[in-house]
Tab-separated table of C-alpha atoms in Angstrom:
chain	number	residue	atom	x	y	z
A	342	UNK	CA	23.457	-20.630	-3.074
A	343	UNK	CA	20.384	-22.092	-4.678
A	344	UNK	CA	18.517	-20.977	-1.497
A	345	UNK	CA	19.398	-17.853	-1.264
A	346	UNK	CA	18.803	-17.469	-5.143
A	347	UNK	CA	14.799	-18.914	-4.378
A	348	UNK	CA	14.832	-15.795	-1.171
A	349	UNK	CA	15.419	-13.080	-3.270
A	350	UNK	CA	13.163	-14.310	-6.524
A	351	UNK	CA	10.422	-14.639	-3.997
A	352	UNK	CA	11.193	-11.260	-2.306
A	353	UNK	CA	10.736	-9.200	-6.169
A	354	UNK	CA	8.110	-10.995	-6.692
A	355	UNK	CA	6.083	-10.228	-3.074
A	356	UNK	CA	7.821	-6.572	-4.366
A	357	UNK	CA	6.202	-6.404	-7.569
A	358	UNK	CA	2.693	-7.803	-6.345
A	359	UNK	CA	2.956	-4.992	-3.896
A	360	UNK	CA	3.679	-2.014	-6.665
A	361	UNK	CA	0.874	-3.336	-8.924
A	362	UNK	CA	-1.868	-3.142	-5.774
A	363	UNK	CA	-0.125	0.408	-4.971
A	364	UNK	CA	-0.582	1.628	-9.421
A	365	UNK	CA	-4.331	-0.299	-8.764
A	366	UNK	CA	-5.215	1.731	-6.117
A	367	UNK	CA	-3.468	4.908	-6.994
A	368	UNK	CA	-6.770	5.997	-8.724
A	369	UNK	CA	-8.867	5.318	-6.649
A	370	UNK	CA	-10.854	8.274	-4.963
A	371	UNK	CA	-11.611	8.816	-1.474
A	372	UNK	CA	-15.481	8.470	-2.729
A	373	UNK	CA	-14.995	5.564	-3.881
A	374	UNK	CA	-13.018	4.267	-0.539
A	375	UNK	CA	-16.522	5.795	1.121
A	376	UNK	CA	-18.482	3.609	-1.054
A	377	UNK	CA	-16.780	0.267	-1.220
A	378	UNK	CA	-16.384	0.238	2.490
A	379	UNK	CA	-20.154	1.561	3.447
A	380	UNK	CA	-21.354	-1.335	1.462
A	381	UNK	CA	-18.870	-3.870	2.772
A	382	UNK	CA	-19.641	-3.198	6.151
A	383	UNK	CA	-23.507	-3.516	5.767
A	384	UNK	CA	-22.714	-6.222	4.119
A	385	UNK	CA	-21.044	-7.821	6.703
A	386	UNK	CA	-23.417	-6.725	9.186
A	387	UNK	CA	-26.460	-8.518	6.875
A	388	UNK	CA	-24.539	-11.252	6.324
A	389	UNK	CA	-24.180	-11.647	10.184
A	390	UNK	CA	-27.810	-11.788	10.884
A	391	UNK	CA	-29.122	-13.797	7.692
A	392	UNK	CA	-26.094	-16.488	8.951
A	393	UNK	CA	-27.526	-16.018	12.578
A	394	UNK	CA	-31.216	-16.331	11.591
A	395	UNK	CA	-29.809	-19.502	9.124
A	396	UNK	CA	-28.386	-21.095	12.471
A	397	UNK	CA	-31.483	-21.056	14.003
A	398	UNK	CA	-34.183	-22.235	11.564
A	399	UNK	CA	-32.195	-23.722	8.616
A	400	UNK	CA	-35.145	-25.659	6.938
A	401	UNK	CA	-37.658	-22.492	7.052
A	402	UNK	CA	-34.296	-20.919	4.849
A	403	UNK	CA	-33.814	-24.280	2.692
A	404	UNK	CA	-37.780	-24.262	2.212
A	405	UNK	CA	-38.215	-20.450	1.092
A	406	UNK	CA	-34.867	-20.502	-1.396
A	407	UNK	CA	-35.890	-20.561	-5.294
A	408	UNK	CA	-32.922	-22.941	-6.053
A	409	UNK	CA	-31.141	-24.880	-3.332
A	410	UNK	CA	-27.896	-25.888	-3.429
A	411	UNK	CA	-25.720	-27.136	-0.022
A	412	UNK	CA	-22.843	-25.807	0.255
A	413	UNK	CA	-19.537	-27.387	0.742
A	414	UNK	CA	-18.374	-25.017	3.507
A	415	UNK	CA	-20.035	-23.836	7.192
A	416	UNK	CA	-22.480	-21.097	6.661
A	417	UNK	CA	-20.408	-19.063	8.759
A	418	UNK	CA	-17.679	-18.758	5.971
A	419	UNK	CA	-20.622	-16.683	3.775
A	420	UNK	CA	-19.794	-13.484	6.271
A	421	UNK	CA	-15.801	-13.119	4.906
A	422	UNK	CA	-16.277	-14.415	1.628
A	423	UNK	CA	-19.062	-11.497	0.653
A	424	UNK	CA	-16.069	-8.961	0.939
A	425	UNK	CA	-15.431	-10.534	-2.353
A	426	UNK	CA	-18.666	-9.019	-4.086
A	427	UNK	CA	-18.301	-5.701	-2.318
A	428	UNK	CA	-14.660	-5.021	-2.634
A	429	UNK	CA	-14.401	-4.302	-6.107
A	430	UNK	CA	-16.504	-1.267	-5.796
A	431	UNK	CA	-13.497	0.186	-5.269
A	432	UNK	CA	-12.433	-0.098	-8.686
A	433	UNK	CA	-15.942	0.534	-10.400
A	434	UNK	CA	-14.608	3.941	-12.102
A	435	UNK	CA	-10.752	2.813	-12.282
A	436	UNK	CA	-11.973	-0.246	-14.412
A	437	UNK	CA	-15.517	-0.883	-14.553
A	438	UNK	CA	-15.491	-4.196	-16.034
A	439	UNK	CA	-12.688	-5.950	-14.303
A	440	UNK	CA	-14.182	-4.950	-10.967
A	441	UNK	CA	-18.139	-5.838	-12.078
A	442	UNK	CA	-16.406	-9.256	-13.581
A	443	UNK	CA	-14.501	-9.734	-10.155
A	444	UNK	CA	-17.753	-9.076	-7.922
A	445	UNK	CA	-19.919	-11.229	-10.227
A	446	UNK	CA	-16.908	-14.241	-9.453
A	447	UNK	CA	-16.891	-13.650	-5.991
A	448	UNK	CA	-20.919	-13.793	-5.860
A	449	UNK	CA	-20.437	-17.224	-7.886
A	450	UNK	CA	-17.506	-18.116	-5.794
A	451	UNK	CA	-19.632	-17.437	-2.403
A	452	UNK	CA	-23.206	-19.285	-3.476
A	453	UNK	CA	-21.046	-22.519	-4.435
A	454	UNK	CA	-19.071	-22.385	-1.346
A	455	UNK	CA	-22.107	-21.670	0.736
A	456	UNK	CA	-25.043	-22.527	-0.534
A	457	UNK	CA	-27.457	-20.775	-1.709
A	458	UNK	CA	-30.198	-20.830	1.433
A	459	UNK	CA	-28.449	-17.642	2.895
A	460	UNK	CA	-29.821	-14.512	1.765
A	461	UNK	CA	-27.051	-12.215	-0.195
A	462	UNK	CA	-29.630	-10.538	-1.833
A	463	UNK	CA	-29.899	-7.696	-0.027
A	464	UNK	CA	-26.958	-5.858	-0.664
A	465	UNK	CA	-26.385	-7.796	-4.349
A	466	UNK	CA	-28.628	-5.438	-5.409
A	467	UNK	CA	-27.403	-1.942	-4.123
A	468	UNK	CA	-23.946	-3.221	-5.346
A	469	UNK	CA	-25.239	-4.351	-8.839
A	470	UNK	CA	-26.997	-1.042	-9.415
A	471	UNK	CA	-23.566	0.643	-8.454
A	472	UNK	CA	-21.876	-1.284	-11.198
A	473	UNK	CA	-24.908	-0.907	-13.860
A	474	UNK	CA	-24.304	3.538	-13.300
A	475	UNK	CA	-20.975	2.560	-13.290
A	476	UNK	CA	-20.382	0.895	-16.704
A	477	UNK	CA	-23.262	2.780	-18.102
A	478	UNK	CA	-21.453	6.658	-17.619
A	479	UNK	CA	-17.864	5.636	-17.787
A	480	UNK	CA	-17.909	3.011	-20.731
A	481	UNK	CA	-18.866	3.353	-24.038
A	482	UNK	CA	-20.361	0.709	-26.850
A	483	UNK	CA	-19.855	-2.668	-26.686
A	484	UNK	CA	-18.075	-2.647	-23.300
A	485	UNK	CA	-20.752	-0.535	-21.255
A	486	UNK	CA	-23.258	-3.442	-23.066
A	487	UNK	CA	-21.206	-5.773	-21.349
A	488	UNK	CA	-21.424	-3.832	-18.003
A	489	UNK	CA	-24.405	-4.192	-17.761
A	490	UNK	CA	-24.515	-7.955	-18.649
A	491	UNK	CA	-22.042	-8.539	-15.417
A	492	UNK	CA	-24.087	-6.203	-13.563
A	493	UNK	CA	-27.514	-8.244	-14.433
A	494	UNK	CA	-25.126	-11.263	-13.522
A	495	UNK	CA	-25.070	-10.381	-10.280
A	496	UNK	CA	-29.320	-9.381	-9.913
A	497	UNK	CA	-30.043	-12.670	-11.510
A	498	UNK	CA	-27.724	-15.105	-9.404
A	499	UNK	CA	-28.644	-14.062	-6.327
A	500	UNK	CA	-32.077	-13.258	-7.108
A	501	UNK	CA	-33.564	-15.706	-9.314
A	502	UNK	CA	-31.450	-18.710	-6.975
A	503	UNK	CA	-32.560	-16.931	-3.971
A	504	UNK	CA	-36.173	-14.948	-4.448
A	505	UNK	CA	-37.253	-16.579	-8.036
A	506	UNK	CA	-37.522	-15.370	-11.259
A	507	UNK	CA	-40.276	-12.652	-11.254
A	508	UNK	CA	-38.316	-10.748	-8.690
A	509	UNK	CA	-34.989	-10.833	-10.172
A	510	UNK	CA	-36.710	-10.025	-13.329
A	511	UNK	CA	-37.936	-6.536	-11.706
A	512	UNK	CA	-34.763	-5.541	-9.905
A	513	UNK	CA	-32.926	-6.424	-13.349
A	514	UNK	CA	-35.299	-3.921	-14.808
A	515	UNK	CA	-34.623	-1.065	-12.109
A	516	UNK	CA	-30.367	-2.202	-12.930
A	517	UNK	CA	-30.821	-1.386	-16.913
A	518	UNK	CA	-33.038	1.737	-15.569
A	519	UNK	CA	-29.862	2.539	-13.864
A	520	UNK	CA	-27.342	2.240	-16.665
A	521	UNK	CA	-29.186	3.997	-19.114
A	522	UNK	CA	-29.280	7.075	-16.433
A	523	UNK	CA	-25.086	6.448	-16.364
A	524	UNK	CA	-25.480	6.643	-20.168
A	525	UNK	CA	-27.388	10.021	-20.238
A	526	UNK	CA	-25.159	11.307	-17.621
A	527	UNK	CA	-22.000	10.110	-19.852
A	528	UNK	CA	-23.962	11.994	-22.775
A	529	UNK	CA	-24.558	15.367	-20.939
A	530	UNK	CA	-20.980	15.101	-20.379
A	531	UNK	CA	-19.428	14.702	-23.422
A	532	UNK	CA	-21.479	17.203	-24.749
A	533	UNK	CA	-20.531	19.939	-21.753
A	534	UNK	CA	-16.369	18.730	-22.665
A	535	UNK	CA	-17.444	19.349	-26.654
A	536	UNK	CA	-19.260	22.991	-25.436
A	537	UNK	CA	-16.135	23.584	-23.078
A	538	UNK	CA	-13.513	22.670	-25.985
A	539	UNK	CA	-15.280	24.923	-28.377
A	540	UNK	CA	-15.577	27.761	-26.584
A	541	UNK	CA	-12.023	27.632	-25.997
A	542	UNK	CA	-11.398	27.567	-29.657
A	543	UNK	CA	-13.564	30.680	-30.159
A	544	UNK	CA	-11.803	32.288	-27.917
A	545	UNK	CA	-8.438	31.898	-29.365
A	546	UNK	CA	-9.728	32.681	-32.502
A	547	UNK	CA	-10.997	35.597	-31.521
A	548	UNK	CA	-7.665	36.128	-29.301
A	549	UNK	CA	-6.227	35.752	-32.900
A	550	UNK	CA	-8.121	38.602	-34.831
């Protein structure tokens, strides 16, 4: 009885995980499908070849990283776990924060794991300046300020650890270049919704006289 009891609690709940990734994804566009998995699998593919090249002259890698740190898994493990930075571009317009706040995690997750003597860096960027146009066009105030903190997050751990300062210090400039274009392009926008709104109005009223 108790058995069968702990069966079907753990079948609603499998049940209910699966309906809340179905309403997560349901909003999703196909673009952003496009997006997320273009990145993910250059990722992979980068991650393959910086692991490869790690493998065959690990102290050049340990000697030319910023910050080292060893990490507590086999370098291999680096390839899988950077799905974790690049899968929440799925979600960058759904919910720009969770996903930029998820990626950032992952990124944190994956250099502690790891180490940092494998270069990430490469596609860290693109995906940081995804989330920076992100937060900066489809938030507004306080959140799309803290957008672009998680997306400078991401820049600055895997550049400063990886590269040094002066480096993530210019590709964190060319992220908050990026965010203030998402905020001029959330600006133009309003204001075309505003024009489109009140022409509509004059039109009734006019409909009206």
């Amino acid at each position: 009885m108790l058995c069968a009891s702990k069966e079907r609690f753990t079948k609603e709940r499998c049940r209910i995980m699966m309906e809340s990734m179905r309403n997560s994804l349901r909003d999703v566009a196909r673009r952003d499908i496009v997006i997320a998995s273009v990145v993910s699998v250059l990722g992979l593919a980068l991650m393959y070849l910086n692991v490869h090249d790690h493998n065959a002259d690990a102290a050049e890698f340990k000697e030319n990283t910023a910050i080292y740190f060893g990490g507590l898994l086999p370098y291999e493990f680096a390839i899988p776990l950077f799905l974790l930075v690049t899968v929440p571009l799925l979600w960058r317009r759904v919910a720009p924060l969770g996903a930029a706040g998820a990626a950032l995690a992952g990124l944190a997750l994956n250099e502690l794991l790891v180490g940092t003597d494998v270069l990430r860096c490469g596609v860290v960027f693109s995906t940081a300046f995804l989330f920076a146009f992100a937060t900066g066009a489809h938030l507004q105030g306080r959140d799309a300020r803290i957008g672009l903190a998680l997306s400078l997050g991401l820049v600055f751990i895997s550049g400063a650890v990886e590269l040094g300062p002066f480096v993530a210090a210019v590709f964190a400039g060319v992220a908050v270049a990026v965010w203030v274009i998402g905020r001029i392009v959330q600006s133009r926008k309003r204001m075309a919704d505003e024009l489109e709104l009140r022409t509509a109005e004059l039109r009734d009223a006019r409909d009206e006289r």
